């Protein structure tokens, strides 16, 4: 018996997986190339920043190599692309500090307060929160 809908779904998943794989590898190569050609604002720190870029990329990509959920992979891709663009724009490879909205850090650690803190976290900092 032939199930064309099932075959189409499997085929689409394979195509999507290949497209996502290409994007992941492309981002990884872009980060490594950036790490090779990086020049710090302070020339004395160039080698340390190059090393940070390469080691951070290696660490984060290896920590997330087990992900299978396409939505999670796309979230991490967005984070990686954002971090790369911010590093190039601000000329610093280190994560930027996060400013929390008013009234999110108070004595009352209720669920609403924790929810506000969680939703206010920018996309470029999420990999620093959890090991996934």
PDB file of C-alpha atoms in Angstrom:
ATOM      1  CA  UNK A   1       0.000   0.000   0.000  1.00  0.00           C
ATOM      2  CA  UNK A   2       1.327   3.459  -0.902  1.00  0.00           C
ATOM      3  CA  UNK A   3       0.919   6.461   1.384  1.00  0.00           C
ATOM      4  CA  UNK A   4       1.846   9.528  -0.672  1.00  0.00           C
ATOM      5  CA  UNK A   5       1.152  11.940   2.193  1.00  0.00           C
ATOM      6  CA  UNK A   6       3.541  10.073   4.496  1.00  0.00           C
ATOM      7  CA  UNK A   7       6.201   9.943   1.787  1.00  0.00           C
ATOM      8  CA  UNK A   8       5.789  13.680   1.179  1.00  0.00           C
ATOM      9  CA  UNK A   9       6.128  14.432   4.892  1.00  0.00           C
ATOM     10  CA  UNK A  10       9.271  12.305   5.167  1.00  0.00           C
ATOM     11  CA  UNK A  11      10.682  13.894   1.997  1.00  0.00           C
ATOM     12  CA  UNK A  12       9.940  17.410   3.311  1.00  0.00           C
ATOM     13  CA  UNK A  13      11.576  16.577   6.653  1.00  0.00           C
ATOM     14  CA  UNK A  14      14.690  15.346   4.840  1.00  0.00           C
ATOM     15  CA  UNK A  15      14.821  18.481   2.691  1.00  0.00           C
ATOM     16  CA  UNK A  16      14.296  20.670   5.740  1.00  0.00           C
ATOM     17  CA  UNK A  17      16.982  18.762   7.618  1.00  0.00           C
ATOM     18  CA  UNK A  18      19.406  19.244   4.726  1.00  0.00           C
ATOM     19  CA  UNK A  19      18.581  22.958   4.538  1.00  0.00           C
ATOM     20  CA  UNK A  20      19.044  23.387   8.271  1.00  0.00           C
ATOM     21  CA  UNK A  21      22.278  21.388   8.157  1.00  0.00           C
ATOM     22  CA  UNK A  22      23.605  23.648   5.405  1.00  0.00           C
ATOM     23  CA  UNK A  23      22.705  26.747   7.461  1.00  0.00           C
ATOM     24  CA  UNK A  24      24.357  25.331  10.587  1.00  0.00           C
ATOM     25  CA  UNK A  25      27.566  24.454   8.753  1.00  0.00           C
ATOM     26  CA  UNK A  26      27.558  27.800   6.968  1.00  0.00           C
ATOM     27  CA  UNK A  27      27.219  29.671  10.265  1.00  0.00           C
ATOM     28  CA  UNK A  28      29.979  27.581  11.857  1.00  0.00           C
ATOM     29  CA  UNK A  29      32.324  28.316   8.943  1.00  0.00           C
ATOM     30  CA  UNK A  30      31.481  32.046   9.083  1.00  0.00           C
ATOM     31  CA  UNK A  31      32.268  32.126  12.799  1.00  0.00           C
ATOM     32  CA  UNK A  32      35.563  30.286  12.315  1.00  0.00           C
ATOM     33  CA  UNK A  33      36.522  32.609   9.450  1.00  0.00           C
ATOM     34  CA  UNK A  34      35.687  35.580  11.643  1.00  0.00           C
ATOM     35  CA  UNK A  35      37.872  34.069  14.359  1.00  0.00           C
ATOM     36  CA  UNK A  36      40.752  33.778  11.881  1.00  0.00           C
ATOM     37  CA  UNK A  37      40.555  37.345  10.616  1.00  0.00           C
ATOM     38  CA  UNK A  38      39.474  39.066  13.858  1.00  0.00           C
ATOM     39  CA  UNK A  39      41.263  42.243  14.852  1.00  0.00           C
ATOM     40  CA  UNK A  40      40.580  43.610  18.319  1.00  0.00           C
ATOM     41  CA  UNK A  41      40.265  47.283  19.162  1.00  0.00           C
ATOM     42  CA  UNK A  42      43.334  46.801  21.356  1.00  0.00           C
ATOM     43  CA  UNK A  43      45.981  44.963  19.271  1.00  0.00           C
ATOM     44  CA  UNK A  44      47.366  43.279  22.391  1.00  0.00           C
ATOM     45  CA  UNK A  45      44.066  41.454  22.882  1.00  0.00           C
ATOM     46  CA  UNK A  46      43.668  40.194  19.309  1.00  0.00           C
ATOM     47  CA  UNK A  47      45.006  36.681  19.933  1.00  0.00           C
ATOM     48  CA  UNK A  48      42.967  36.244  23.117  1.00  0.00           C
ATOM     49  CA  UNK A  49      39.789  37.338  21.327  1.00  0.00           C
ATOM     50  CA  UNK A  50      40.510  35.057  18.347  1.00  0.00           C
ATOM     51  CA  UNK A  51      40.953  32.157  20.738  1.00  0.00           C
ATOM     52  CA  UNK A  52      37.720  33.073  22.546  1.00  0.00           C
ATOM     53  CA  UNK A  53      35.751  33.143  19.272  1.00  0.00           C
ATOM     54  CA  UNK A  54      37.001  29.734  18.161  1.00  0.00           C
ATOM     55  CA  UNK A  55      36.637  28.055  21.552  1.00  0.00           C
ATOM     56  CA  UNK A  56      33.174  29.545  22.196  1.00  0.00           C
ATOM     57  CA  UNK A  57      31.961  28.384  18.773  1.00  0.00           C
ATOM     58  CA  UNK A  58      33.383  24.910  19.277  1.00  0.00           C
ATOM     59  CA  UNK A  59      31.884  24.622  22.760  1.00  0.00           C
ATOM     60  CA  UNK A  60      28.385  25.847  21.849  1.00  0.00           C
ATOM     61  CA  UNK A  61      28.125  23.847  18.627  1.00  0.00           C
ATOM     62  CA  UNK A  62      29.284  20.655  20.356  1.00  0.00           C
ATOM     63  CA  UNK A  63      26.862  21.210  23.228  1.00  0.00           C
ATOM     64  CA  UNK A  64      23.974  21.467  20.744  1.00  0.00           C
ATOM     65  CA  UNK A  65      24.930  18.717  18.289  1.00  0.00           C
ATOM     66  CA  UNK A  66      22.349  16.348  19.796  1.00  0.00           C
ATOM     67  CA  UNK A  67      19.376  18.602  18.966  1.00  0.00           C
ATOM     68  CA  UNK A  68      16.833  17.051  16.602  1.00  0.00           C
ATOM     69  CA  UNK A  69      13.893  19.442  16.946  1.00  0.00           C
ATOM     70  CA  UNK A  70      13.966  21.774  13.936  1.00  0.00           C
ATOM     71  CA  UNK A  71      12.375  24.618  15.896  1.00  0.00           C
ATOM     72  CA  UNK A  72      15.054  24.447  18.617  1.00  0.00           C
ATOM     73  CA  UNK A  73      17.795  24.254  15.991  1.00  0.00           C
ATOM     74  CA  UNK A  74      16.404  27.337  14.254  1.00  0.00           C
ATOM     75  CA  UNK A  75      16.306  29.191  17.604  1.00  0.00           C
ATOM     76  CA  UNK A  76      19.970  28.391  18.166  1.00  0.00           C
ATOM     77  CA  UNK A  77      20.791  29.385  14.591  1.00  0.00           C
ATOM     78  CA  UNK A  78      19.107  32.737  15.129  1.00  0.00           C
ATOM     79  CA  UNK A  79      21.073  33.183  18.335  1.00  0.00           C
ATOM     80  CA  UNK A  80      24.357  32.345  16.631  1.00  0.00           C
ATOM     81  CA  UNK A  81      23.706  34.674  13.717  1.00  0.00           C
ATOM     82  CA  UNK A  82      22.695  37.455  16.108  1.00  0.00           C
ATOM     83  CA  UNK A  83      25.779  37.005  18.264  1.00  0.00           C
ATOM     84  CA  UNK A  84      28.022  37.051  15.201  1.00  0.00           C
ATOM     85  CA  UNK A  85      26.427  40.208  13.808  1.00  0.00           C
ATOM     86  CA  UNK A  86      26.610  41.928  17.189  1.00  0.00           C
ATOM     87  CA  UNK A  87      30.268  40.956  17.590  1.00  0.00           C
ATOM     88  CA  UNK A  88      31.065  42.417  14.187  1.00  0.00           C
ATOM     89  CA  UNK A  89      29.029  45.562  14.805  1.00  0.00           C
ATOM     90  CA  UNK A  90      30.294  46.330  18.310  1.00  0.00           C
ATOM     91  CA  UNK A  91      33.776  44.924  17.609  1.00  0.00           C
ATOM     92  CA  UNK A  92      33.769  42.736  20.697  1.00  0.00           C
ATOM     93  CA  UNK A  93      33.361  38.947  20.651  1.00  0.00           C
ATOM     94  CA  UNK A  94      32.138  38.763  24.232  1.00  0.00           C
ATOM     95  CA  UNK A  95      28.411  38.614  25.040  1.00  0.00           C
ATOM     96  CA  UNK A  96      26.882  41.991  25.733  1.00  0.00           C
ATOM     97  CA  UNK A  97      25.469  42.691  29.196  1.00  0.00           C
ATOM     98  CA  UNK A  98      21.739  42.381  29.583  1.00  0.00           C
ATOM     99  CA  UNK A  99      19.692  45.179  31.106  1.00  0.00           C
ATOM    100  CA  UNK A 100      16.636  43.863  32.864  1.00  0.00           C
ATOM    101  CA  UNK A 101      13.356  45.774  32.624  1.00  0.00           C
ATOM    102  CA  UNK A 102      12.236  47.731  35.690  1.00  0.00           C
ATOM    103  CA  UNK A 103      10.644  45.801  38.548  1.00  0.00           C
ATOM    104  CA  UNK A 104      12.009  42.413  37.477  1.00  0.00           C
ATOM    105  CA  UNK A 105      14.642  42.181  40.172  1.00  0.00           C
ATOM    106  CA  UNK A 106      12.824  42.750  43.414  1.00  0.00           C
ATOM    107  CA  UNK A 107      12.450  41.062  46.765  1.00  0.00           C
ATOM    108  CA  UNK A 108       9.270  39.338  45.618  1.00  0.00           C
ATOM    109  CA  UNK A 109      10.420  36.325  43.594  1.00  0.00           C
ATOM    110  CA  UNK A 110       6.966  35.328  42.431  1.00  0.00           C
ATOM    111  CA  UNK A 111       6.139  33.428  39.274  1.00  0.00           C
ATOM    112  CA  UNK A 112       5.149  36.618  37.429  1.00  0.00           C
ATOM    113  CA  UNK A 113       8.513  38.161  38.257  1.00  0.00           C
ATOM    114  CA  UNK A 114      10.380  35.071  37.069  1.00  0.00           C
ATOM    115  CA  UNK A 115       8.288  35.008  33.880  1.00  0.00           C
ATOM    116  CA  UNK A 116       9.163  38.664  33.169  1.00  0.00           C
ATOM    117  CA  UNK A 117      12.843  37.872  33.662  1.00  0.00           C
ATOM    118  CA  UNK A 118      12.649  34.871  31.362  1.00  0.00           C
ATOM    119  CA  UNK A 119      10.803  36.689  28.581  1.00  0.00           C
ATOM    120  CA  UNK A 120      13.064  39.722  28.785  1.00  0.00           C
ATOM    121  CA  UNK A 121      16.190  37.687  28.007  1.00  0.00           C
ATOM    122  CA  UNK A 122      17.420  38.591  24.520  1.00  0.00           C
ATOM    123  CA  UNK A 123      17.909  35.867  21.934  1.00  0.00           C
ATOM    124  CA  UNK A 124      21.664  36.353  21.791  1.00  0.00           C
ATOM    125  CA  UNK A 125      22.217  35.329  25.395  1.00  0.00           C
ATOM    126  CA  UNK A 126      20.098  32.184  25.725  1.00  0.00           C
ATOM    127  CA  UNK A 127      22.962  29.703  25.245  1.00  0.00           C
ATOM    128  CA  UNK A 128      24.701  31.211  28.257  1.00  0.00           C
ATOM    129  CA  UNK A 129      21.686  30.417  30.463  1.00  0.00           C
ATOM    130  CA  UNK A 130      21.493  26.680  29.861  1.00  0.00           C
ATOM    131  CA  UNK A 131      23.858  24.020  28.556  1.00  0.00           C
ATOM    132  CA  UNK A 132      21.456  23.069  25.699  1.00  0.00           C
TER     133      UNK A 132
END
